[in-house]
PDB file of N, CA and C and ligand atoms in Angstrom:
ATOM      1  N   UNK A   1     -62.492 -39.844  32.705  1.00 80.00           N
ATOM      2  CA  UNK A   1     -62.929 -40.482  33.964  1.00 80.00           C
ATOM      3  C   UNK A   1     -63.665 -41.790  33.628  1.00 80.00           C
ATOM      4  N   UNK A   2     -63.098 -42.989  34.495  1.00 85.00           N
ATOM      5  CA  UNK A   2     -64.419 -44.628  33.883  1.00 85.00           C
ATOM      6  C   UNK A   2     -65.187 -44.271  34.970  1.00 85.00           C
ATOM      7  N   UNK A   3     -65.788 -45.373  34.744  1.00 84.00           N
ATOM      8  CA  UNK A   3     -67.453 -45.502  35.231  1.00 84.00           C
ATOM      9  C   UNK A   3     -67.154 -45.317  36.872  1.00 84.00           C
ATOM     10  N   UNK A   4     -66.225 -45.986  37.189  1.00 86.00           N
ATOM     11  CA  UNK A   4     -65.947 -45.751  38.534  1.00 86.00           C
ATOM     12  C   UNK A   4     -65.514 -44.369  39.359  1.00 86.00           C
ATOM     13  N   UNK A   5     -65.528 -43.495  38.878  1.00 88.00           N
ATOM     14  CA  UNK A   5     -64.785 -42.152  38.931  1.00 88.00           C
ATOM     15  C   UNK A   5     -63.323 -41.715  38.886  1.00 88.00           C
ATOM     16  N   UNK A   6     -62.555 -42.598  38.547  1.00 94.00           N
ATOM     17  CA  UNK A   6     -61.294 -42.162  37.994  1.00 94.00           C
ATOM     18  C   UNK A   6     -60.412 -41.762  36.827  1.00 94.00           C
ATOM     19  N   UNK A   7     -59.832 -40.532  36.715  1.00 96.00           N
ATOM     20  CA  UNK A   7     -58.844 -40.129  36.153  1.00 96.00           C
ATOM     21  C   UNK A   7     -57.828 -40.748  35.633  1.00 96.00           C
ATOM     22  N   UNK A   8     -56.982 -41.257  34.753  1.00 96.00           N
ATOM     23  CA  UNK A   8     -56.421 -41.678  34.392  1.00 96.00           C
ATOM     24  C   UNK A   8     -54.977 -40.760  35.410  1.00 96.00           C
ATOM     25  N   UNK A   9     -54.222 -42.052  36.174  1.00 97.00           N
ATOM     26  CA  UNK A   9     -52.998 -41.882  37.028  1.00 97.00           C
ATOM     27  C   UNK A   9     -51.815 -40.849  36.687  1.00 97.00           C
ATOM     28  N   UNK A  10     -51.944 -39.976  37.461  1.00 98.00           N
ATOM     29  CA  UNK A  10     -51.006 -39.274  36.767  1.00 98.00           C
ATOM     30  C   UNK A  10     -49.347 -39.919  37.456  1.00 98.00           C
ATOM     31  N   UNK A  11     -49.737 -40.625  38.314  1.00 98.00           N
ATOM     32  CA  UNK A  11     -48.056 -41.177  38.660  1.00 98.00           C
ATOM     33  C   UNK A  11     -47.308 -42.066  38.080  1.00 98.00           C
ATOM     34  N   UNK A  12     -48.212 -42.841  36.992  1.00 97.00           N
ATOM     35  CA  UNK A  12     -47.967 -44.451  36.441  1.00 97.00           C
ATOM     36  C   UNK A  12     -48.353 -44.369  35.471  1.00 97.00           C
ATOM     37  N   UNK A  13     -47.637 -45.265  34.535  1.00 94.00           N
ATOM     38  CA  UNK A  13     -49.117 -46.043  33.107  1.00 94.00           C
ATOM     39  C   UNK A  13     -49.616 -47.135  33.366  1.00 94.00           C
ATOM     40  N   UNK A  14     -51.109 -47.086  33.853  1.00 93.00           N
ATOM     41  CA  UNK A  14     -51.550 -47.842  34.188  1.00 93.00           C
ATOM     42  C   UNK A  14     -52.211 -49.146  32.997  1.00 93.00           C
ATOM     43  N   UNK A  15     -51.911 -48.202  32.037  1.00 89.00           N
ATOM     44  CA  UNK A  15     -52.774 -48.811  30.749  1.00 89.00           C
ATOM     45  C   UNK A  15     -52.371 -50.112  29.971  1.00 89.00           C
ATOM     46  N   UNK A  16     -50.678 -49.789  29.731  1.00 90.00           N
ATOM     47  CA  UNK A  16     -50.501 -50.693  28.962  1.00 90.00           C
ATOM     48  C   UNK A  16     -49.662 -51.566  29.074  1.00 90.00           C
ATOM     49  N   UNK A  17     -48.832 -51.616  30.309  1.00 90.00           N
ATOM     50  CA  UNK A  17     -48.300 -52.583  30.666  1.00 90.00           C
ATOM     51  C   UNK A  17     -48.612 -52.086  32.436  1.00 90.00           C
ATOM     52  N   UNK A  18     -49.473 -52.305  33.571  1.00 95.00           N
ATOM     53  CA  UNK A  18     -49.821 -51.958  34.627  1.00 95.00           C
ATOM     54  C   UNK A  18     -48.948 -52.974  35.428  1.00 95.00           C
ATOM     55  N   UNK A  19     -48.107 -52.336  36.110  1.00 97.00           N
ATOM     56  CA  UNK A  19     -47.606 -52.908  36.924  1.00 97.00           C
ATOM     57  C   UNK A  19     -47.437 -51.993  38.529  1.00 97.00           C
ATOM     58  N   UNK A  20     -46.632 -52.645  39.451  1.00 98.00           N
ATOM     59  CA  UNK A  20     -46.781 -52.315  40.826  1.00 98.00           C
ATOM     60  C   UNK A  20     -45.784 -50.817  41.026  1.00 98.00           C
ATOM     61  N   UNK A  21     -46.539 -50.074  41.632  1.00 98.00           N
ATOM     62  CA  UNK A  21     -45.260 -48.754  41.613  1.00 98.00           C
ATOM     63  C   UNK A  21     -45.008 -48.864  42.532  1.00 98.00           C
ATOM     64  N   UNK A  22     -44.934 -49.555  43.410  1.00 98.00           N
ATOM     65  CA  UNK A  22     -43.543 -49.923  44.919  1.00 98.00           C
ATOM     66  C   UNK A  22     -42.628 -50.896  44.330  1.00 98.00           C
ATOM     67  N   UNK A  23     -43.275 -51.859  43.822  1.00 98.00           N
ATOM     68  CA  UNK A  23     -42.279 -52.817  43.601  1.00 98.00           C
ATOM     69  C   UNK A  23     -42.123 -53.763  42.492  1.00 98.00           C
ATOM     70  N   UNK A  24     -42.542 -52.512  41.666  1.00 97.00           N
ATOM     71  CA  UNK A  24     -42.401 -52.943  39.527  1.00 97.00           C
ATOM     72  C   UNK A  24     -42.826 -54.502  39.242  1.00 97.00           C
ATOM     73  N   UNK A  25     -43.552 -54.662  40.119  1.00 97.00           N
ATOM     74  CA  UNK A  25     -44.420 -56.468  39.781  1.00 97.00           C
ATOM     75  C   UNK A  25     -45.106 -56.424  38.883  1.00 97.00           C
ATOM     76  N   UNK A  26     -45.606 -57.051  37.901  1.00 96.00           N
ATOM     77  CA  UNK A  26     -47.155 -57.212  37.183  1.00 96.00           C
ATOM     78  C   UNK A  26     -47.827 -57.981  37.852  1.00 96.00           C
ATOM     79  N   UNK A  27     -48.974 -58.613  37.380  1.00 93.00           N
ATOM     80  CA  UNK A  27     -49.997 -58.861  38.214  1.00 93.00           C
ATOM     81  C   UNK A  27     -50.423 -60.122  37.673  1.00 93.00           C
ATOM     82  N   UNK A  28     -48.747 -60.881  37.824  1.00 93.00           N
ATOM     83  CA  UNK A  28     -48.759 -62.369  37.606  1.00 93.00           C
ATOM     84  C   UNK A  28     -48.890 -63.145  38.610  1.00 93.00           C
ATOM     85  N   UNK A  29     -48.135 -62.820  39.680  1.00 93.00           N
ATOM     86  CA  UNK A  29     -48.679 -63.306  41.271  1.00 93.00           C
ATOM     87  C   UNK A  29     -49.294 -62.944  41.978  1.00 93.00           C
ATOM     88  N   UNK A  30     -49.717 -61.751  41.907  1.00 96.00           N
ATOM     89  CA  UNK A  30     -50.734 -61.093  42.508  1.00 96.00           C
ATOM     90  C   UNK A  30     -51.739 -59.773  42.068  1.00 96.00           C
ATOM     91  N   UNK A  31     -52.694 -59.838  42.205  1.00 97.00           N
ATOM     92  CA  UNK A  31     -53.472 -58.858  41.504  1.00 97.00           C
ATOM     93  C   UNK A  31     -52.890 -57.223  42.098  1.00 97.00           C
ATOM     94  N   UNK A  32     -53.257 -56.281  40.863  1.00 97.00           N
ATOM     95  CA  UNK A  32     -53.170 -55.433  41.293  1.00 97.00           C
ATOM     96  C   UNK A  32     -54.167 -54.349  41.659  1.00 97.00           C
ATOM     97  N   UNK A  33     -54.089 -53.875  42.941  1.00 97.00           N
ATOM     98  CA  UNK A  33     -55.200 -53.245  43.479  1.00 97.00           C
ATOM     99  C   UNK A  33     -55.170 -51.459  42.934  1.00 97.00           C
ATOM    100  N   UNK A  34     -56.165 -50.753  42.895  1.00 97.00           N
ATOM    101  CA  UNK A  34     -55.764 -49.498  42.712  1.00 97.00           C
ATOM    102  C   UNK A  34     -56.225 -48.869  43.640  1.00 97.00           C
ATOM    103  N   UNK A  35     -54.645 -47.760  44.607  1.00 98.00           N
ATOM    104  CA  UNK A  35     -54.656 -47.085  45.858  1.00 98.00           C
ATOM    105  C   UNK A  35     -54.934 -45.746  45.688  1.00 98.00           C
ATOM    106  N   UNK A  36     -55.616 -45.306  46.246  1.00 98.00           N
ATOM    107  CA  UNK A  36     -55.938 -43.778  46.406  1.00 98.00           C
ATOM    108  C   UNK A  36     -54.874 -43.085  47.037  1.00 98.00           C
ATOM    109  N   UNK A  37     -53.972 -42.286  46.632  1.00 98.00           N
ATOM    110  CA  UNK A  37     -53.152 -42.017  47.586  1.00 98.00           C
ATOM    111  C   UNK A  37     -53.283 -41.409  48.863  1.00 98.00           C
ATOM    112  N   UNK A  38     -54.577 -40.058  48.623  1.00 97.00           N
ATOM    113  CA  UNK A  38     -55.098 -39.287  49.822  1.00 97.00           C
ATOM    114  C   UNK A  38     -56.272 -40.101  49.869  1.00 97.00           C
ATOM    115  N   UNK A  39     -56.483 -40.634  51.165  1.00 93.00           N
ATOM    116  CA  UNK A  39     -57.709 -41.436  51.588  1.00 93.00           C
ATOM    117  C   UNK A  39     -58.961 -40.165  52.437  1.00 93.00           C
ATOM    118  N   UNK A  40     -59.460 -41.197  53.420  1.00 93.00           N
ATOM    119  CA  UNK A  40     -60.614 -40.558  54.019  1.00 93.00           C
ATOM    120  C   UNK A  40     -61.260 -39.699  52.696  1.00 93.00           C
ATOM    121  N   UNK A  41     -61.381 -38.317  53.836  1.00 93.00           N
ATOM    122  CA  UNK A  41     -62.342 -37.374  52.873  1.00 93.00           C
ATOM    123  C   UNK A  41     -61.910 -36.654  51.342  1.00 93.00           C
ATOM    124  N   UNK A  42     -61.002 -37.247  51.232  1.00 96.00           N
ATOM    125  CA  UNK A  42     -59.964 -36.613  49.845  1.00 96.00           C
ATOM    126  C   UNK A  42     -60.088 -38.298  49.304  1.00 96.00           C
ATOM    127  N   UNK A  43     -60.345 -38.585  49.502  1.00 96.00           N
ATOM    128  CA  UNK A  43     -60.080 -40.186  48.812  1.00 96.00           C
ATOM    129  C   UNK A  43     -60.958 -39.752  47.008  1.00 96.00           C
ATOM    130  N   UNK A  44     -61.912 -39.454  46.928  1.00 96.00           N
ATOM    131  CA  UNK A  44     -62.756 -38.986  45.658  1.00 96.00           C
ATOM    132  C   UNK A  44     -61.802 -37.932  45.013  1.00 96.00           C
ATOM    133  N   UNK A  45     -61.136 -36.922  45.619  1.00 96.00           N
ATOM    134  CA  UNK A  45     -60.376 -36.132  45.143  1.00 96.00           C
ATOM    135  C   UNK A  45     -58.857 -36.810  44.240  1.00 96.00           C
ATOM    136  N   UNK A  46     -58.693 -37.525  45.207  1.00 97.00           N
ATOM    137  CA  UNK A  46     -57.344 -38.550  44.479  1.00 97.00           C
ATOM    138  C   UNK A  46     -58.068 -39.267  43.515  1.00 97.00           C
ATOM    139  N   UNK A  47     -58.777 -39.646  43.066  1.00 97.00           N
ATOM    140  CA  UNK A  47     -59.555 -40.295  42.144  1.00 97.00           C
ATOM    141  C   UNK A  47     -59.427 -39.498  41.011  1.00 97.00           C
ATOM    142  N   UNK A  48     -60.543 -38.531  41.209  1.00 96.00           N
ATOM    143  CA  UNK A  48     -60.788 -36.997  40.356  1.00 96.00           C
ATOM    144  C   UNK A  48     -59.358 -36.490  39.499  1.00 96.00           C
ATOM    145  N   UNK A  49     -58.495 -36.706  40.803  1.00 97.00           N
ATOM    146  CA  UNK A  49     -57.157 -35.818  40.325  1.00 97.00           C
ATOM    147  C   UNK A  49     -56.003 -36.520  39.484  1.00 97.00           C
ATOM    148  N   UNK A  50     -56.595 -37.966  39.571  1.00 98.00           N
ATOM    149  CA  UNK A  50     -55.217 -38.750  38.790  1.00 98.00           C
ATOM    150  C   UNK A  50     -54.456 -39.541  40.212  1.00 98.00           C
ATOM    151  N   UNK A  51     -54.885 -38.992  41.150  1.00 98.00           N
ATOM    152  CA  UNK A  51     -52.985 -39.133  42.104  1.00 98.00           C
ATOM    153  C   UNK A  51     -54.071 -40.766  43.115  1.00 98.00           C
ATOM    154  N   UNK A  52     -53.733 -42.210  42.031  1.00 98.00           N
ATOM    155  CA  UNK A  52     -53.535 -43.313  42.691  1.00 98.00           C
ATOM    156  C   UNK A  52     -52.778 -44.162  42.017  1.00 98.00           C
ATOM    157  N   UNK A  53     -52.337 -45.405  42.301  1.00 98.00           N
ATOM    158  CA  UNK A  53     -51.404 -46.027  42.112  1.00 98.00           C
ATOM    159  C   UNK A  53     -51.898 -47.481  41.922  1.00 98.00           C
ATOM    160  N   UNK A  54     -51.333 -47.982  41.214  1.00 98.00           N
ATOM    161  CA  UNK A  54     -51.773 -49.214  41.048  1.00 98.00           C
ATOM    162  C   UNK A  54     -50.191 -50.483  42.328  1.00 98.00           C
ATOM    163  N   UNK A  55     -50.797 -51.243  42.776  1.00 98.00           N
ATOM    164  CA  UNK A  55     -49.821 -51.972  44.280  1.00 98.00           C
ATOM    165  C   UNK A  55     -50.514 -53.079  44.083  1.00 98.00           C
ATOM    166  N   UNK A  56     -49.401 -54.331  44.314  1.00 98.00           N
ATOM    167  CA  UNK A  56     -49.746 -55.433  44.525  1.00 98.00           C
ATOM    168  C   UNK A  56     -50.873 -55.634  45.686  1.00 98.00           C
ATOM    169  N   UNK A  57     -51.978 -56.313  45.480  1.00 98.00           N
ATOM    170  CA  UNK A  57     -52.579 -56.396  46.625  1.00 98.00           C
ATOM    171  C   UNK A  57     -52.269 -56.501  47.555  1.00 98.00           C
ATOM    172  N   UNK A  58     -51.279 -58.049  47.869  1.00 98.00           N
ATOM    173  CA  UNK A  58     -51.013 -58.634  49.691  1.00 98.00           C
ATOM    174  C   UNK A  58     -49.884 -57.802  50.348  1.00 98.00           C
ATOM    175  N   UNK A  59     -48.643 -57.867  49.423  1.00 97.00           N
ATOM    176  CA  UNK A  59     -47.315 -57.581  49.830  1.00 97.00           C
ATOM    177  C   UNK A  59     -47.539 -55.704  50.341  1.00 97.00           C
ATOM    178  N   UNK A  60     -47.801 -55.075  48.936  1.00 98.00           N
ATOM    179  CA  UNK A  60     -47.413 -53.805  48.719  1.00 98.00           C
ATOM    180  C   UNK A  60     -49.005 -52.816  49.091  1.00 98.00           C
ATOM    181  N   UNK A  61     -50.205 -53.245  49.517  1.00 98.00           N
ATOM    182  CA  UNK A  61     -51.103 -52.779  49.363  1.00 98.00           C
ATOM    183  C   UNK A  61     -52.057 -52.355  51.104  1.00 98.00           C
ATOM    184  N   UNK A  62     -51.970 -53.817  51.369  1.00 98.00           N
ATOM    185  CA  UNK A  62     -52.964 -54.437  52.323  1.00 98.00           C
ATOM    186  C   UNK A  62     -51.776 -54.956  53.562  1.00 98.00           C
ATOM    187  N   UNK A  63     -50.995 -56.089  53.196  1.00 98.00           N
ATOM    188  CA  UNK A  63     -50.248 -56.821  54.477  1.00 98.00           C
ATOM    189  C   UNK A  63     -48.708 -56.616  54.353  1.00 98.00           C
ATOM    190  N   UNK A  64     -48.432 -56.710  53.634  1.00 98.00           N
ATOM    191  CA  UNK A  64     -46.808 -56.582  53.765  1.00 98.00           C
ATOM    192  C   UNK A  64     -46.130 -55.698  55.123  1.00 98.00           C
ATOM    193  N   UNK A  65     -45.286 -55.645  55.439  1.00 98.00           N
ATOM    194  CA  UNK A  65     -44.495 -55.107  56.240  1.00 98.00           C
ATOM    195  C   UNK A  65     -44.532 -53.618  55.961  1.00 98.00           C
ATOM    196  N   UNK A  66     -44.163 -53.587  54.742  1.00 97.00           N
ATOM    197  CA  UNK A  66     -44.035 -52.144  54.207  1.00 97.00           C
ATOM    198  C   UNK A  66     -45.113 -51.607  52.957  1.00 97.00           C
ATOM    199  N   UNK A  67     -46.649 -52.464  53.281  1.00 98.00           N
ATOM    200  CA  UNK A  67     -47.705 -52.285  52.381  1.00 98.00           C
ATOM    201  C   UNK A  67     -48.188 -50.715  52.858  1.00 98.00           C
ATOM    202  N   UNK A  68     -49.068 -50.120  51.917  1.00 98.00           N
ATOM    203  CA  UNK A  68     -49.281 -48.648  51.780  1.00 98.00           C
ATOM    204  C   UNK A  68     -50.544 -48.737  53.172  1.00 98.00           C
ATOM    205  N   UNK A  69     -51.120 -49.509  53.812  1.00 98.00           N
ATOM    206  CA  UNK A  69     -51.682 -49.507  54.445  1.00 98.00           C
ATOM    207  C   UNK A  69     -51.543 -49.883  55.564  1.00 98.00           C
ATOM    208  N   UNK A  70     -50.294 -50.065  55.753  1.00 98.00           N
ATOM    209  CA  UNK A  70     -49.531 -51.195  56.855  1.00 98.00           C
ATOM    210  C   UNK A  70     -48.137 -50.193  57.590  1.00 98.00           C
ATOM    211  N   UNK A  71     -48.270 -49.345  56.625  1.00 98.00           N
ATOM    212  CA  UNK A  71     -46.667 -48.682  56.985  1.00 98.00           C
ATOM    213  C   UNK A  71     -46.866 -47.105  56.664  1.00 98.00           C
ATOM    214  N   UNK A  72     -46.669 -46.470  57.911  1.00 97.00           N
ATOM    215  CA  UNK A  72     -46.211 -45.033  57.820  1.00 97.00           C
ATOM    216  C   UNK A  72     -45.750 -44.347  57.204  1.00 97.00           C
ATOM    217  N   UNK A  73     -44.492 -44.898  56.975  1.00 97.00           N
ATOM    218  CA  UNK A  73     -44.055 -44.073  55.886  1.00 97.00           C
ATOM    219  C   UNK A  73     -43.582 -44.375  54.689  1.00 97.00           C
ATOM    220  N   UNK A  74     -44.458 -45.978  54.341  1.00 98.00           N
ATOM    221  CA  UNK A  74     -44.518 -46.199  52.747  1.00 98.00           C
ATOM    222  C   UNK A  74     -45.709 -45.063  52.264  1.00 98.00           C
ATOM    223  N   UNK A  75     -46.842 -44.868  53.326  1.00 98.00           N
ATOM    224  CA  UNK A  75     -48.015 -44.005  52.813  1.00 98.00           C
ATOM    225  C   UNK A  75     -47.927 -42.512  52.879  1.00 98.00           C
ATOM    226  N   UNK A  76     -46.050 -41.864  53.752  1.00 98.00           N
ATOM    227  CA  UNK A  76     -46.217 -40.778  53.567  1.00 98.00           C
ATOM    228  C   UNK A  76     -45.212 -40.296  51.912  1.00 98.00           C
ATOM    229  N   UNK A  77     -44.346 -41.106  52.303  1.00 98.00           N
ATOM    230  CA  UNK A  77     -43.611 -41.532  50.691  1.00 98.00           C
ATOM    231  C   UNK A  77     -44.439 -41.118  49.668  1.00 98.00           C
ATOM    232  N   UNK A  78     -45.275 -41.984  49.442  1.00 98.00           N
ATOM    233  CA  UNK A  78     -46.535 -41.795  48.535  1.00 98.00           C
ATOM    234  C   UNK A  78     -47.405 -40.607  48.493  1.00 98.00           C
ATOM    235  N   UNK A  79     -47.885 -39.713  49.769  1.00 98.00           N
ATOM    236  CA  UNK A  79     -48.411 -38.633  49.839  1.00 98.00           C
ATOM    237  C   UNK A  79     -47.276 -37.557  49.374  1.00 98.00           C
ATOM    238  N   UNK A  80     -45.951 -37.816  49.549  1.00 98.00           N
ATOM    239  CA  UNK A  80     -44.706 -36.320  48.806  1.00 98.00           C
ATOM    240  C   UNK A  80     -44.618 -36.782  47.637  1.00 98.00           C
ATOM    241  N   UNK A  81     -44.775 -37.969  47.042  1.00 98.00           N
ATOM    242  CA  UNK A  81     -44.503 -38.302  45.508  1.00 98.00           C
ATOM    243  C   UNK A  81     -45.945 -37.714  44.629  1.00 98.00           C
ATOM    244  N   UNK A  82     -46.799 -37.416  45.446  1.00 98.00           N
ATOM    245  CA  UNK A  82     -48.209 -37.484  44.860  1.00 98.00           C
ATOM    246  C   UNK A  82     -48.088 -35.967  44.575  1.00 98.00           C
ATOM    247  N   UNK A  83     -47.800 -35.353  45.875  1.00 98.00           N
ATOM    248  CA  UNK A  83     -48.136 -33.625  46.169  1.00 98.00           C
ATOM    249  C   UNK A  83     -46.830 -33.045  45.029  1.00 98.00           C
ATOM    250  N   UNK A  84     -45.798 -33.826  44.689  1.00 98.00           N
ATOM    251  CA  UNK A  84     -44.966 -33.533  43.764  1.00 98.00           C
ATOM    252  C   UNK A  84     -45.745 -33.783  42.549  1.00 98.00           C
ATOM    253  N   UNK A  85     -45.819 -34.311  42.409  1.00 98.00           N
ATOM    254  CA  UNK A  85     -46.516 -34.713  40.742  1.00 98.00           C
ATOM    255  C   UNK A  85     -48.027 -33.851  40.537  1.00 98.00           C
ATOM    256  N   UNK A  86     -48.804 -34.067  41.517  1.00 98.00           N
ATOM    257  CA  UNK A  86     -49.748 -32.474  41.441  1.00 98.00           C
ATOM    258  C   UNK A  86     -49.694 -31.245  41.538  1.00 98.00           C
ATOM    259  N   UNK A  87     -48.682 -30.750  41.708  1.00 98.00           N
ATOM    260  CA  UNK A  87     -48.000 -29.692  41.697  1.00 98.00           C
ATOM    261  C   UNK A  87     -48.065 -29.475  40.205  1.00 98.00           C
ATOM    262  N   UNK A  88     -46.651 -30.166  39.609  1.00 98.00           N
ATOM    263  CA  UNK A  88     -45.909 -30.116  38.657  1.00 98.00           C
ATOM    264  C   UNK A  88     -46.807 -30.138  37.570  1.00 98.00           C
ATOM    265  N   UNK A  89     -48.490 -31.441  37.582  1.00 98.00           N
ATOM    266  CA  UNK A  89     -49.522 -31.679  36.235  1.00 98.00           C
ATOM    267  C   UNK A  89     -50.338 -30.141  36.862  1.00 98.00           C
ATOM    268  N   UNK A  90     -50.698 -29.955  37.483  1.00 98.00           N
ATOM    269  CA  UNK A  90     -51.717 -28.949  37.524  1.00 98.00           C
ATOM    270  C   UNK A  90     -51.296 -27.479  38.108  1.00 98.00           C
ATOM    271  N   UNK A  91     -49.870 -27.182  37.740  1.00 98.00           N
ATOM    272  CA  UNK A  91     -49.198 -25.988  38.250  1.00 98.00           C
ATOM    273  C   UNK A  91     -49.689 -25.245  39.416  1.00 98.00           C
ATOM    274  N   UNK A  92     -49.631 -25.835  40.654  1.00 98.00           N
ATOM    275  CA  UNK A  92     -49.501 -25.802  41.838  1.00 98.00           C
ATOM    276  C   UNK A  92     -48.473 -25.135  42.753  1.00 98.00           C
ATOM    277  N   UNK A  93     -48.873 -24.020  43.637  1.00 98.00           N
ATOM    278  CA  UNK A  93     -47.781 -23.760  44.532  1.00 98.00           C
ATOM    279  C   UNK A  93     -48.410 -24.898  45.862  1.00 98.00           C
ATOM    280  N   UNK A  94     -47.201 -24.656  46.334  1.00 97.00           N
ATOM    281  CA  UNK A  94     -48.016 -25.433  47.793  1.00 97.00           C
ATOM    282  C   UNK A  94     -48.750 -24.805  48.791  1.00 97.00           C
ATOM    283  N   UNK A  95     -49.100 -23.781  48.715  1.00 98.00           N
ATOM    284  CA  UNK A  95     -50.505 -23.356  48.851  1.00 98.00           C
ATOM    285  C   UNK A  95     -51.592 -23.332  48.288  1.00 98.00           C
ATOM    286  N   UNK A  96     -51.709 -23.914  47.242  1.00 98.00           N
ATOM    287  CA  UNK A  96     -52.733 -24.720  46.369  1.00 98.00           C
ATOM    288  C   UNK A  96     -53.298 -25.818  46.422  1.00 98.00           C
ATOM    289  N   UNK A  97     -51.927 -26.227  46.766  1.00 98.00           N
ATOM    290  CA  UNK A  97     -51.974 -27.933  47.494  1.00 98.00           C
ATOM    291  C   UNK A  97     -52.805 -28.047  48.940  1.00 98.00           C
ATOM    292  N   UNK A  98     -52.389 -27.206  49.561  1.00 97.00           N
ATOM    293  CA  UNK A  98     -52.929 -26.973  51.022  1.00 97.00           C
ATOM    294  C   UNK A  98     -54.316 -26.471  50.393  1.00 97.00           C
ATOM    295  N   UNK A  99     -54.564 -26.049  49.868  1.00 97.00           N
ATOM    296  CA  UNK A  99     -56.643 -25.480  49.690  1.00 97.00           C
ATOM    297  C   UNK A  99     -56.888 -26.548  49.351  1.00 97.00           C
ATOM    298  N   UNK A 100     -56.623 -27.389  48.453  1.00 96.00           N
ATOM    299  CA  UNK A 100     -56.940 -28.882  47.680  1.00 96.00           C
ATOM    300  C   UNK A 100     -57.162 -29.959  49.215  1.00 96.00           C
ATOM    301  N   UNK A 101     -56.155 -29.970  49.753  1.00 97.00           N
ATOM    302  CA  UNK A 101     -55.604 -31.353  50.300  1.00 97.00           C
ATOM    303  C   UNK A 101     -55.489 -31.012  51.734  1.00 97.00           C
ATOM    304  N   UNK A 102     -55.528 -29.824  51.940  1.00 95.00           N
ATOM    305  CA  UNK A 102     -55.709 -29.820  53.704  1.00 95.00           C
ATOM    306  C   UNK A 102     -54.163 -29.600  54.200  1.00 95.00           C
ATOM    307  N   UNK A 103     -53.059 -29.885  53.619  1.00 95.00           N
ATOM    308  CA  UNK A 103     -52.108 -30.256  54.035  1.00 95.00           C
ATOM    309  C   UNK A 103     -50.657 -30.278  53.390  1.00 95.00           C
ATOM    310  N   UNK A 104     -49.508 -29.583  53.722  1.00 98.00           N
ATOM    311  CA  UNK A 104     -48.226 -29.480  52.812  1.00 98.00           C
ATOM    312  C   UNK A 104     -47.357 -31.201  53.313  1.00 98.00           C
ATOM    313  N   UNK A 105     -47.286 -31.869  52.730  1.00 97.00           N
ATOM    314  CA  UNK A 105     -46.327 -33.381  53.048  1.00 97.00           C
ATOM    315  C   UNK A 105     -44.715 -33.207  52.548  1.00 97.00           C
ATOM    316  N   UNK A 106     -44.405 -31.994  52.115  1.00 97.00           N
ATOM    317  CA  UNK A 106     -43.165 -31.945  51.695  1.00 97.00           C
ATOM    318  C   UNK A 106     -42.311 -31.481  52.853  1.00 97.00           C
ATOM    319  N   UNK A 107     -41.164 -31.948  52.436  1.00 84.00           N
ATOM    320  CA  UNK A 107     -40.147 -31.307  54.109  1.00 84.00           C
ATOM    321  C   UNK A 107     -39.611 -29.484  53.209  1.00 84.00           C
ATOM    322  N   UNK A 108     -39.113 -28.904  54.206  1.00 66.00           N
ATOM    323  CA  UNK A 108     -38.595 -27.406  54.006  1.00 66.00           C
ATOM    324  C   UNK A 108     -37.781 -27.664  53.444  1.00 66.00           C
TER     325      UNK A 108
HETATM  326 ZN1   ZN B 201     -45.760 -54.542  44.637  1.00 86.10          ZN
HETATM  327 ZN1   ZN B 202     -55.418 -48.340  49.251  1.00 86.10          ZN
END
């Protein structure tokens, strides 16, 4: 965990070559921001747990059309890619997920 309270990403490598996981940019034109995937009251938990993402700030983050904060279902995308990958690192049924996270985001 750094100083800030995060886990090292379990969706990305953020480390050694960090680039955008919507839209495989580096952070030559634009910085890259790091997204919590579950916000509000789980926002510390996505931290804790690994599950954020590193996104271009303007396009993919904040303003774009289809930025994680701008668009429905770029941010639910991101909540089934997340609940998949926490599953899978921390052997999870999805009722595990639901005690964790409040919530199943996967379809039947
Ligand atoms: Zn991007
Ligand atoms: Zn964000």
């Amino acid at each position: 965990m750094d100083k800030n309270g995060y886990a090292p990403s379990i969706m990305q490598d953020t480390v050694f070559e960090p680039y955008c996981y919507l839209c495989g940019a580096n952070s030559a034109l634009d910085k890259l921001d790091r997204h919590e995937i579950f916000g509000g009251s789980n926002r510390e938990k996505s931290k804790r747990l690994g599950l954020w993402v590193l996104l271009c700030h303007n396009d993919c983050h904040i303003f774009g059309p289809l930025a994680a904060h701008n668009n429905a279902s770029t941010a639910l995308q991101l909540k089934q890619e997340a609940q998949r990958r926490a599953m899978e690192a921390y052997g999870w049924s999805i009722e595990d997920f639901i005690r964790e996270f409040g919530k199943n985001y996967l379809e039947d």
